[in-house]
mmCIF file of C-alpha atoms in Angstrom:
data_model
loop_
_atom_site.group_PDB
_atom_site.id
_atom_site.type_symbol
_atom_site.label_atom_id
_atom_site.label_comp_id
_atom_site.label_asym_id
_atom_site.label_seq_id
_atom_site.Cartn_x
_atom_site.Cartn_y
_atom_site.Cartn_z
ATOM 1 C CA MET A 1 0.000 0.000 0.000
ATOM 2 C CA ASN A 2 1.465 3.360 -1.007
ATOM 3 C CA ALA A 3 1.039 5.725 1.956
ATOM 4 C CA ARG A 4 1.114 8.779 -0.327
ATOM 5 C CA SER A 5 -1.696 7.622 -2.594
ATOM 6 C CA LEU A 6 -3.805 6.102 0.180
ATOM 7 C CA PRO A 7 -5.775 9.221 1.229
ATOM 8 C CA GLY A 8 -6.672 9.924 -2.411
ATOM 9 C CA GLU A 9 -7.782 6.324 -2.920
ATOM 10 C CA ILE A 10 -10.057 6.492 0.111
ATOM 11 C CA VAL A 11 -11.491 9.863 -0.970
ATOM 12 C CA GLY A 12 -12.227 8.192 -4.316
ATOM 13 C CA PHE A 13 -13.928 5.291 -2.549
ATOM 14 C CA PHE A 14 -16.213 7.642 -0.604
ATOM 15 C CA ASP A 15 -16.876 9.769 -3.703
ATOM 16 C CA ASP A 16 -18.051 6.573 -5.439
ATOM 17 C CA PHE A 17 -20.150 5.728 -2.374
ATOM 18 C CA VAL A 18 -21.840 9.151 -2.582
ATOM 19 C CA GLU A 19 -22.643 8.524 -6.245
ATOM 20 C CA ALA A 20 -24.106 5.093 -5.452
ATOM 21 C CA PHE A 21 -26.137 6.520 -2.575
ATOM 22 C CA GLY A 22 -27.533 9.199 -4.894
ATOM 23 C CA SER A 23 -29.120 6.453 -6.984
ATOM 24 C CA PHE A 24 -31.201 5.424 -3.935
ATOM 25 C CA SER A 25 -30.560 1.824 -5.021
ATOM 26 C CA GLY A 26 -29.793 -0.630 -2.223
ATOM 27 C CA ALA A 27 -28.318 -3.002 -4.808
ATOM 28 C CA ARG A 28 -25.895 -0.373 -6.074
ATOM 29 C CA ILE A 29 -24.797 0.622 -2.571
ATOM 30 C CA ALA A 30 -24.353 -3.045 -1.610
ATOM 31 C CA THR A 31 -21.651 -3.509 -4.254
ATOM 32 C CA ARG A 32 -19.283 -1.593 -1.963
ATOM 33 C CA TYR A 33 -19.635 -4.232 0.791
ATOM 34 C CA LEU A 34 -17.973 -7.596 1.345
ATOM 35 C CA VAL A 35 -20.123 -10.611 2.176
ATOM 36 C CA PRO A 36 -20.469 -11.348 5.020
ATOM 37 C CA GLY A 37 -20.383 -7.925 6.627
ATOM 38 C CA VAL A 38 -21.098 -6.349 9.987
ATOM 39 C CA ALA A 39 -22.781 -3.058 10.869
ATOM 40 C CA VAL A 40 -23.127 -1.347 14.229
ATOM 41 C CA ARG A 41 -26.293 0.689 13.771
ATOM 42 C CA GLY A 42 -27.314 4.050 15.200
ATOM 43 C CA ASP A 43 -29.320 2.398 17.964
ATOM 44 C CA GLY A 44 -26.236 0.403 19.016
ATOM 45 C CA SER A 45 -27.491 -2.915 17.664
ATOM 46 C CA ILE A 46 -25.175 -5.150 15.680
ATOM 47 C CA GLN A 47 -26.329 -6.491 12.338
ATOM 48 C CA CYS A 48 -24.526 -9.379 10.626
ATOM 49 C CA LEU A 49 -25.234 -9.273 6.908
ATOM 50 C CA GLN A 50 -24.823 -12.801 5.551
ATOM 51 C CA SER A 51 -25.628 -12.512 1.836
ATOM 52 C CA ARG A 52 -25.652 -10.020 -1.029
ATOM 53 C CA PRO A 53 -29.505 -9.949 -1.101
ATOM 54 C CA GLU A 54 -29.532 -9.250 2.654
ATOM 55 C CA ILE A 55 -27.107 -6.329 2.220
ATOM 56 C CA GLU A 56 -29.156 -4.988 -0.695
ATOM 57 C CA CYS A 57 -32.364 -5.152 1.357
ATOM 58 C CA PHE A 58 -30.660 -3.522 4.373
ATOM 59 C CA PHE A 59 -29.666 -0.519 2.264
ATOM 60 C CA GLN A 60 -32.883 -0.331 0.287
ATOM 61 C CA VAL A 61 -34.864 -0.023 3.519
ATOM 62 C CA ALA A 62 -32.461 2.699 4.722
ATOM 63 C CA VAL A 63 -32.458 4.807 1.533
ATOM 64 C CA ASP A 64 -36.237 4.472 1.148
ATOM 65 C CA ALA A 65 -36.672 5.853 4.677
ATOM 66 C CA TYR A 66 -34.166 8.662 4.046
ATOM 67 C CA HIS A 67 -35.957 9.587 0.812
ATOM 68 C CA ARG A 68 -39.358 9.631 2.591
ATOM 69 C CA ASP A 69 -37.820 11.991 5.162
ATOM 70 C CA GLY A 70 -36.792 14.414 2.405
ATOM 71 C CA CYS A 71 -33.224 13.288 1.662
ATOM 72 C CA ARG A 72 -32.153 13.895 -1.925
ATOM 73 C CA GLY A 73 -28.399 13.464 -1.606
ATOM 74 C CA ILE A 74 -25.460 12.875 0.704
ATOM 75 C CA ARG A 75 -21.963 14.227 1.211
ATOM 76 C CA PHE A 76 -19.066 13.442 3.516
ATOM 77 C CA LYS A 77 -16.518 15.579 5.310
ATOM 78 C CA ASP A 78 -13.825 15.281 7.981
ATOM 79 C CA LEU A 79 -12.268 12.132 6.489
ATOM 80 C CA ASP A 80 -9.710 10.371 8.706
ATOM 81 C CA VAL A 81 -7.697 7.482 7.255
ATOM 82 C CA VAL A 82 -5.719 5.094 9.467
ATOM 83 C CA PRO A 83 -3.703 2.378 7.682
ATOM 84 C CA MET A 84 -4.021 -1.080 9.270
ATOM 85 C CA GLY A 85 -1.471 -3.343 7.659
ATOM 86 C CA GLY A 86 -0.897 -3.824 3.969
ATOM 87 C CA ARG A 87 -4.476 -4.306 2.751
ATOM 88 C CA SER A 88 -6.820 -2.514 5.121
ATOM 89 C CA VAL A 89 -7.610 0.910 6.499
ATOM 90 C CA LEU A 90 -10.009 2.477 8.927
ATOM 91 C CA GLY A 91 -11.833 5.283 7.152
ATOM 92 C CA THR A 92 -13.958 7.603 9.272
ATOM 93 C CA VAL A 93 -16.259 10.274 7.860
ATOM 94 C CA THR A 94 -19.000 12.621 8.916
ATOM 95 C CA TRP A 95 -22.037 12.022 6.706
ATOM 96 C CA GLU A 96 -24.561 14.722 5.899
ATOM 97 C CA LEU A 97 -27.921 13.816 4.370
ATOM 98 C CA LEU A 98 -29.063 16.673 2.150
ATOM 99 C CA ARG A 99 -32.471 18.088 1.302
ATOM 100 C CA GLU A 100 -33.319 19.144 -2.260
ATOM 101 C CA GLU A 101 -31.979 22.687 -1.764
ATOM 102 C CA GLY A 102 -28.762 21.410 -0.137
ATOM 103 C CA SER A 103 -29.465 22.023 3.545
ATOM 104 C CA VAL A 104 -28.481 19.318 6.033
ATOM 105 C CA LEU A 105 -31.293 16.988 7.053
ATOM 106 C CA LYS A 106 -29.210 14.724 9.312
ATOM 107 C CA GLN A 107 -25.545 14.319 10.251
ATOM 108 C CA TRP A 108 -23.564 11.532 11.910
ATOM 109 C CA ARG A 109 -20.049 10.124 12.219
ATOM 110 C CA GLN A 110 -19.275 6.625 10.934
ATOM 111 C CA SER A 111 -16.173 4.443 10.627
ATOM 112 C CA TYR A 112 -15.498 1.795 7.997
ATOM 113 C CA ASN A 113 -13.064 -1.094 8.099
ATOM 114 C CA LEU A 114 -12.041 -1.137 4.426
ATOM 115 C CA VAL A 115 -10.200 -4.020 2.789
ATOM 116 C CA ARG A 116 -8.446 -3.881 -0.569
ATOM 117 C CA VAL A 117 -9.507 -6.877 -2.660
ATOM 118 C CA GLU A 118 -9.084 -7.592 -6.355
ATOM 119 C CA ALA A 119 -12.098 -5.388 -7.191
ATOM 120 C CA GLY A 120 -10.752 -2.467 -5.119
ATOM 121 C CA TRP A 121 -11.722 -1.158 -1.693
ATOM 122 C CA GLN A 122 -14.662 -2.900 -0.016
ATOM 123 C CA ILE A 123 -16.345 -2.458 3.369
ATOM 124 C CA LEU A 124 -15.975 -5.342 5.813
ATOM 125 C CA ALA A 125 -17.553 -3.575 8.792
ATOM 126 C CA SER A 126 -19.087 -0.218 9.596
ATOM 127 C CA THR A 127 -19.629 1.423 12.952
ATOM 128 C CA TYR A 128 -22.082 4.262 13.485
ATOM 129 C CA HIS A 129 -20.683 6.408 16.272
ATOM 130 C CA VAL A 130 -23.334 6.054 18.953
ATOM 131 C CA GLY A 131 -23.372 8.762 21.639
ATOM 132 C CA GLU A 132 -20.404 10.800 22.732
ATOM 133 C CA PRO A 133 -17.108 9.344 23.928
ATOM 134 C CA ARG A 134 -16.673 9.478 27.682
#
């Protein structure tokens, strides 16, 4: 892994994620995830996603709810990248769901354990930052 190119690669990964999210297609978002995968949700529950159809459904339910709430896009900021060995990184971003006119509907911080596989960077696990650190 080239330490100099790594931040740009991870920015590219999240830029692609934003584009996929903008399609509001659970199937398209799911292509960024390894199977199986793990998610720590906003309510603190842990979800083990065992198959591609399960990941697709998980995201379709989420983007449908966001769209009903008025979300029309997403952006990220405050990217932190921590290398973890030769093929993985921890990428942490602040997500902002956007209304039609660009104002922020919802914001949260989330970390992703990313693994470089033949197809490129993929998400193995994601953790929604629940509550404030003590």
